[in-house]
PDB file of C-alpha atoms in Angstrom:
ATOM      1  CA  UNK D 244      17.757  45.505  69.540  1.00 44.00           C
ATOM      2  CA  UNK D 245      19.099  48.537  67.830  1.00 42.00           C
ATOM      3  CA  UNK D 246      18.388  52.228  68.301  1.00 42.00           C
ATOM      4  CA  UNK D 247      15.359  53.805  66.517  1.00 45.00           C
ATOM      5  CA  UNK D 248      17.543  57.240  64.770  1.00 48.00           C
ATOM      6  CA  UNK D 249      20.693  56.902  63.674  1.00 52.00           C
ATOM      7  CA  UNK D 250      22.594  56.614  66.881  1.00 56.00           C
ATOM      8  CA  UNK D 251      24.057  53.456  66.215  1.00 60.00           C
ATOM      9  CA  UNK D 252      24.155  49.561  67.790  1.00 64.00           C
ATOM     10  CA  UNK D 253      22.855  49.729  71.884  1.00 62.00           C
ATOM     11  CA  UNK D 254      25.880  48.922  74.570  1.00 63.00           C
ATOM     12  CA  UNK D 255      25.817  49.119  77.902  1.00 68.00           C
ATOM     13  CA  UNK D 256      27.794  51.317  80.230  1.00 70.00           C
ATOM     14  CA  UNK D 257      31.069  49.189  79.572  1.00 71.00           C
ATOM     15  CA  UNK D 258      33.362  50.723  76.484  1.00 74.00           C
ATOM     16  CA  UNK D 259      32.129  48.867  73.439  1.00 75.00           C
ATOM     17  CA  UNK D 260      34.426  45.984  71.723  1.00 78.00           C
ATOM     18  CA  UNK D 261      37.900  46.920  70.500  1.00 80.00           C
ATOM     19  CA  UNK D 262      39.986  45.850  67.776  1.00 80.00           C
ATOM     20  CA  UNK D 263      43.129  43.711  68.937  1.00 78.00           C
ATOM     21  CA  UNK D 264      46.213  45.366  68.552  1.00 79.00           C
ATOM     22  CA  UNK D 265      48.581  43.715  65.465  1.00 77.00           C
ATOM     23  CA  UNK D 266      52.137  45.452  65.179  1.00 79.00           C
ATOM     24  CA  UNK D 267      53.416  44.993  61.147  1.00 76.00           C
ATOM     25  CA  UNK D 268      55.706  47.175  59.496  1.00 77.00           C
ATOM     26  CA  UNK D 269      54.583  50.239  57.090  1.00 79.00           C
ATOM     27  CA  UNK D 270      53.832  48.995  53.897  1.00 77.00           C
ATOM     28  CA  UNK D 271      53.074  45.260  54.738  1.00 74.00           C
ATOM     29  CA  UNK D 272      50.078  43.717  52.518  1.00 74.00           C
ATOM     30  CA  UNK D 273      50.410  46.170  49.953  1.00 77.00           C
ATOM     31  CA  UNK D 274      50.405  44.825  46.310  1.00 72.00           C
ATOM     32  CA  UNK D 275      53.011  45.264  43.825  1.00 68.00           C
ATOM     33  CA  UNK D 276      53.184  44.592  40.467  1.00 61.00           C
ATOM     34  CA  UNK D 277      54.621  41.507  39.952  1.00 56.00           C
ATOM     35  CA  UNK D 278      57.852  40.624  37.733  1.00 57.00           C
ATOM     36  CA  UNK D 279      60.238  37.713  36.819  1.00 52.00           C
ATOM     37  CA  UNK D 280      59.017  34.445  36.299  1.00 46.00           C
ATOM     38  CA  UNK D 281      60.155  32.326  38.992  1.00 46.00           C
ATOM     39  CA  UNK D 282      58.726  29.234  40.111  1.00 55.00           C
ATOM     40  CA  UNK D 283      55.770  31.195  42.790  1.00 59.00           C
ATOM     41  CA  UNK D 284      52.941  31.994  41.113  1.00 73.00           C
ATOM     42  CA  UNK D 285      52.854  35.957  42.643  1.00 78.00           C
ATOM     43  CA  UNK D 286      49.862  36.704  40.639  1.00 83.00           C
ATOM     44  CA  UNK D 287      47.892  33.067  41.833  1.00 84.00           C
ATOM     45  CA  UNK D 288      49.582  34.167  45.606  1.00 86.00           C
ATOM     46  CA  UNK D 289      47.746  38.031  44.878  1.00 88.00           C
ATOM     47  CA  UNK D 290      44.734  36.273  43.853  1.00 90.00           C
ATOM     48  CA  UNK D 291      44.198  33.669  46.784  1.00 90.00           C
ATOM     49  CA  UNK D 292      45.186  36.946  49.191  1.00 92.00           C
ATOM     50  CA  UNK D 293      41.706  37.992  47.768  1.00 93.00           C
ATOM     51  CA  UNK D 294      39.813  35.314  49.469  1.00 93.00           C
ATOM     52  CA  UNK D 295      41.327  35.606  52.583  1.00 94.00           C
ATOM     53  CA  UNK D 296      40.544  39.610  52.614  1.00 94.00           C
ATOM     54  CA  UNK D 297      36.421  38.837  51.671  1.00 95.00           C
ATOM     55  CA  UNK D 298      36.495  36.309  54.496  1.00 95.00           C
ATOM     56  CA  UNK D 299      38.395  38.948  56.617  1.00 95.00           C
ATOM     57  CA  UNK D 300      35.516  41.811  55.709  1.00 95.00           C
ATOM     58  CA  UNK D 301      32.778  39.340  56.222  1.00 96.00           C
ATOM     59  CA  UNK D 302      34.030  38.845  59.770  1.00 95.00           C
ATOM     60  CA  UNK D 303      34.489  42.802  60.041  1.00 94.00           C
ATOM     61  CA  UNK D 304      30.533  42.873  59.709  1.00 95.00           C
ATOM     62  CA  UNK D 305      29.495  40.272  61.345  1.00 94.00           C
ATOM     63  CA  UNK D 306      30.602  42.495  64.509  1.00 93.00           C
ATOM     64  CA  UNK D 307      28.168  45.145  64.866  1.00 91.00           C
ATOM     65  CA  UNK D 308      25.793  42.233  64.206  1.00 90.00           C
ATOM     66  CA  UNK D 309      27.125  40.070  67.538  1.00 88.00           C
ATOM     67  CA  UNK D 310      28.179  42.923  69.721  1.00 88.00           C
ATOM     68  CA  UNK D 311      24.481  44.340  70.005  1.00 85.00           C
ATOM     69  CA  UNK D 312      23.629  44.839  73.837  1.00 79.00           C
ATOM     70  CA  UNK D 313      27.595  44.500  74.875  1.00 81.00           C
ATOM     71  CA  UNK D 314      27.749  44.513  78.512  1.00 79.00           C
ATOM     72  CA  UNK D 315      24.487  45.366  79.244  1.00 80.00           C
ATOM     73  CA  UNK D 316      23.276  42.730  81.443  1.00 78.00           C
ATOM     74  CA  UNK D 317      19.791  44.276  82.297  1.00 80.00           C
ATOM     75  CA  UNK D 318      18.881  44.327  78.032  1.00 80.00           C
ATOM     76  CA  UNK D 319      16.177  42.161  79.057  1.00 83.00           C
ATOM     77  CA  UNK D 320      14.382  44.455  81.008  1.00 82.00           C
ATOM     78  CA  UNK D 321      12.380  44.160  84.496  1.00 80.00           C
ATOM     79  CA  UNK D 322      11.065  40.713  83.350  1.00 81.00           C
ATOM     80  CA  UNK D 323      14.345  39.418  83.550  1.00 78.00           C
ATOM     81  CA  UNK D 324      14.908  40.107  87.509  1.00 70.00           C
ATOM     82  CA  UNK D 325      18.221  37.894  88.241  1.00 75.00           C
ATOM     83  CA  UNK D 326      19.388  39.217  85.085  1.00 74.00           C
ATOM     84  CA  UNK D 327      19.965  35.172  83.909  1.00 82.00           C
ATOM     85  CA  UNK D 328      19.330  35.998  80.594  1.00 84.00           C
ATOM     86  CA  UNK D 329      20.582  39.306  80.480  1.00 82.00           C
ATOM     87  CA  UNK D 330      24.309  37.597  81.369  1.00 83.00           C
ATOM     88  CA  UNK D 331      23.971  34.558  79.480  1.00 86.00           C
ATOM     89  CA  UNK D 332      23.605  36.810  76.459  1.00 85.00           C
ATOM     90  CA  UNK D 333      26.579  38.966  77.630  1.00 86.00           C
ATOM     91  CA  UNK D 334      28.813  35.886  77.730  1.00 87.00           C
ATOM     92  CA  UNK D 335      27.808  34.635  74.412  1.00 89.00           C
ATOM     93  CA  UNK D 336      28.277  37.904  72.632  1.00 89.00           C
ATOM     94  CA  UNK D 337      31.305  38.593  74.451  1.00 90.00           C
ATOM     95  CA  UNK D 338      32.842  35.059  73.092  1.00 91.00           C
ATOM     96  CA  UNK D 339      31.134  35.951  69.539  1.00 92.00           C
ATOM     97  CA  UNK D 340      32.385  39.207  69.414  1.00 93.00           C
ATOM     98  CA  UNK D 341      35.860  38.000  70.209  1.00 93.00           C
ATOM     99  CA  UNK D 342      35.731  35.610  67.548  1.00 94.00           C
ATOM    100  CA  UNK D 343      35.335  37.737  64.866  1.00 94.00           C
ATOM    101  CA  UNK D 344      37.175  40.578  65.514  1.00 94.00           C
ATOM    102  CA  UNK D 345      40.245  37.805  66.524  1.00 94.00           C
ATOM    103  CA  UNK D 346      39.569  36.036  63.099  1.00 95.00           C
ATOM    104  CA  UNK D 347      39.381  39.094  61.605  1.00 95.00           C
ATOM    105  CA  UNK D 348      42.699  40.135  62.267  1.00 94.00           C
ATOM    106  CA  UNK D 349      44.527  36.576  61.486  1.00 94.00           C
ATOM    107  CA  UNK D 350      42.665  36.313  58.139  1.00 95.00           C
ATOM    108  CA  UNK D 351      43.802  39.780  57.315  1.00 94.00           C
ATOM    109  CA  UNK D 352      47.414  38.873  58.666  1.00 93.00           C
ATOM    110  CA  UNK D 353      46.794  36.115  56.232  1.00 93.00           C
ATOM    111  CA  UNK D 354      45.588  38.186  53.230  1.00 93.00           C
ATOM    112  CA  UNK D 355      48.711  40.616  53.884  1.00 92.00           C
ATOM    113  CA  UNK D 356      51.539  37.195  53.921  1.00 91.00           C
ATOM    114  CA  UNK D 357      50.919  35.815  50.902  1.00 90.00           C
ATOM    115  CA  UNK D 358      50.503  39.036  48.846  1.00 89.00           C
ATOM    116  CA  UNK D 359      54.491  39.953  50.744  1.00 88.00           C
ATOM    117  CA  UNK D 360      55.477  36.494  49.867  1.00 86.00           C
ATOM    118  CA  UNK D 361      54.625  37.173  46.310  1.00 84.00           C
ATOM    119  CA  UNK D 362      56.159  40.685  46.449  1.00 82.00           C
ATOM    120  CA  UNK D 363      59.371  39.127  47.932  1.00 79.00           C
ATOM    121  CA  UNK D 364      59.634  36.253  45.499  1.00 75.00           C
ATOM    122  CA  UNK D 365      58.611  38.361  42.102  1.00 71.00           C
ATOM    123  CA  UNK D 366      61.569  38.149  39.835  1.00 65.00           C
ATOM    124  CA  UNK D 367      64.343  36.689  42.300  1.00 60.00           C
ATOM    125  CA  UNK D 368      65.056  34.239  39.397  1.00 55.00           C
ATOM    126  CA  UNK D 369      66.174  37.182  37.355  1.00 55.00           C
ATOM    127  CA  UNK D 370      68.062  39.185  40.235  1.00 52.00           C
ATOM    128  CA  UNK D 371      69.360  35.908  42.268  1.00 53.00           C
ATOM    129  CA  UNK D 372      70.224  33.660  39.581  1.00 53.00           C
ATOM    130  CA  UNK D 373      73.051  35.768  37.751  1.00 55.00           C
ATOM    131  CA  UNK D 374      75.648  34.787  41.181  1.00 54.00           C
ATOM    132  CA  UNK D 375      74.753  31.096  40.428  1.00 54.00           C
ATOM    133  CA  UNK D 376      75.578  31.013  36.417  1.00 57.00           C
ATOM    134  CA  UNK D 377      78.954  32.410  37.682  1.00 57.00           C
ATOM    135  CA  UNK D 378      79.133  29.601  40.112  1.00 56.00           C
ATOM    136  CA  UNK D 379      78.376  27.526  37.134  1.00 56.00           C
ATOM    137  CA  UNK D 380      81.171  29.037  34.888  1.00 60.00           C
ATOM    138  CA  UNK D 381      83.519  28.538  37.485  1.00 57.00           C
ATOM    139  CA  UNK D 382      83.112  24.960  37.934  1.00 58.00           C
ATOM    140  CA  UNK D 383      83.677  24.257  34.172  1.00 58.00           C
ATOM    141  CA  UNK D 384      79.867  23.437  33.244  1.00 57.00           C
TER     142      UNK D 384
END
C-alpha cells in the first residue's frame, strides 16, 4: 500500500501515529566508562543494555511497516462500500501500531536502566568502602 515516488507510507486524513511522551533526565542511558571492581558486572550490565536497544530499534521499524493506511477507513476502495474492511484494518493497525511504538519506548527505558545502574554502581567499592574500614578500625578488628 505505499506511495509510488518518494512521498512516504499512505495515512488518511487523521495525524499519523505519535511517539508516547517519556520524561528522563538529561544524560540518562548514556554510557560511561566503567571503573572499580565491585561486585555488578557494569561492563556485562552495558552489554545486556545492547540487546534491549536492537529489540528497541527492531520495534522502531516495525512501525512504518504496521501504521500503513492509518485512519483511512475507505483504503479499500469503492468495493468495500460499508467500509467493514476498511475499519477492521484501522483497528488492527491502530492496536499494532500502539504496540510497538509502546514497546519501543519501555525496551529503550530498559536499555537506558541498566546501562545507569552500571554507571551508578562502577567503582562504589573503591569510593564507599574507605567509611567502612574506618568503621572497622574503630571497632578493634
Amino acid at each position: 500500500m505505499t506511495q509510488s515516488g518518494t512521498h512516504g507510507p499512505l495515512y488518511g486524513p487523521f495525524a499519523p501515529p505519535q511517539d508516547p511522551e517519556v520524561d528522563v533526565p538529561a544524560g540518562h542511558g548514556e554510557e560511561r566508562p566503567p571503573a572499580g571492581g565491585y561486585n555488578v558486572q557494569a561492563q556485562d550490565l552495558v552489554a545486556a543494555s545492547h540487546a534491549w536497544d536492537d529489540l528497541s530499534t527492531a520495534l522502531g521499524s516495525a512501525v512504518p511497516l504496521a501504521s500503513e493506511g492509518w485512519g483511512y477507513p475507505g483504503i479499500f476502495g469503492m468495493h468495500d462500500t460499508f467500509y467493514v474492511s476498511g475499519r477492521l484494518h484501522l483497528d488492527i493497525n491502530k492496536v499494532l501500531v500502539n504496540a510497538c511504538l509502546d514497546g519501543r519506548a519501555i525496551t529503550r527505558l530498559l536499555a537506558d536502566g541498566l546501562v545507569e545502574t552500571a554507571n551508578d554502581y562502577s567503582g562504589t567499592d573503591s569510593s564507599q568502602g574507605a567509611p567502612f574500614q574506618q568503621l572497622t578500625a574503630r571497632a578493634g578488628e
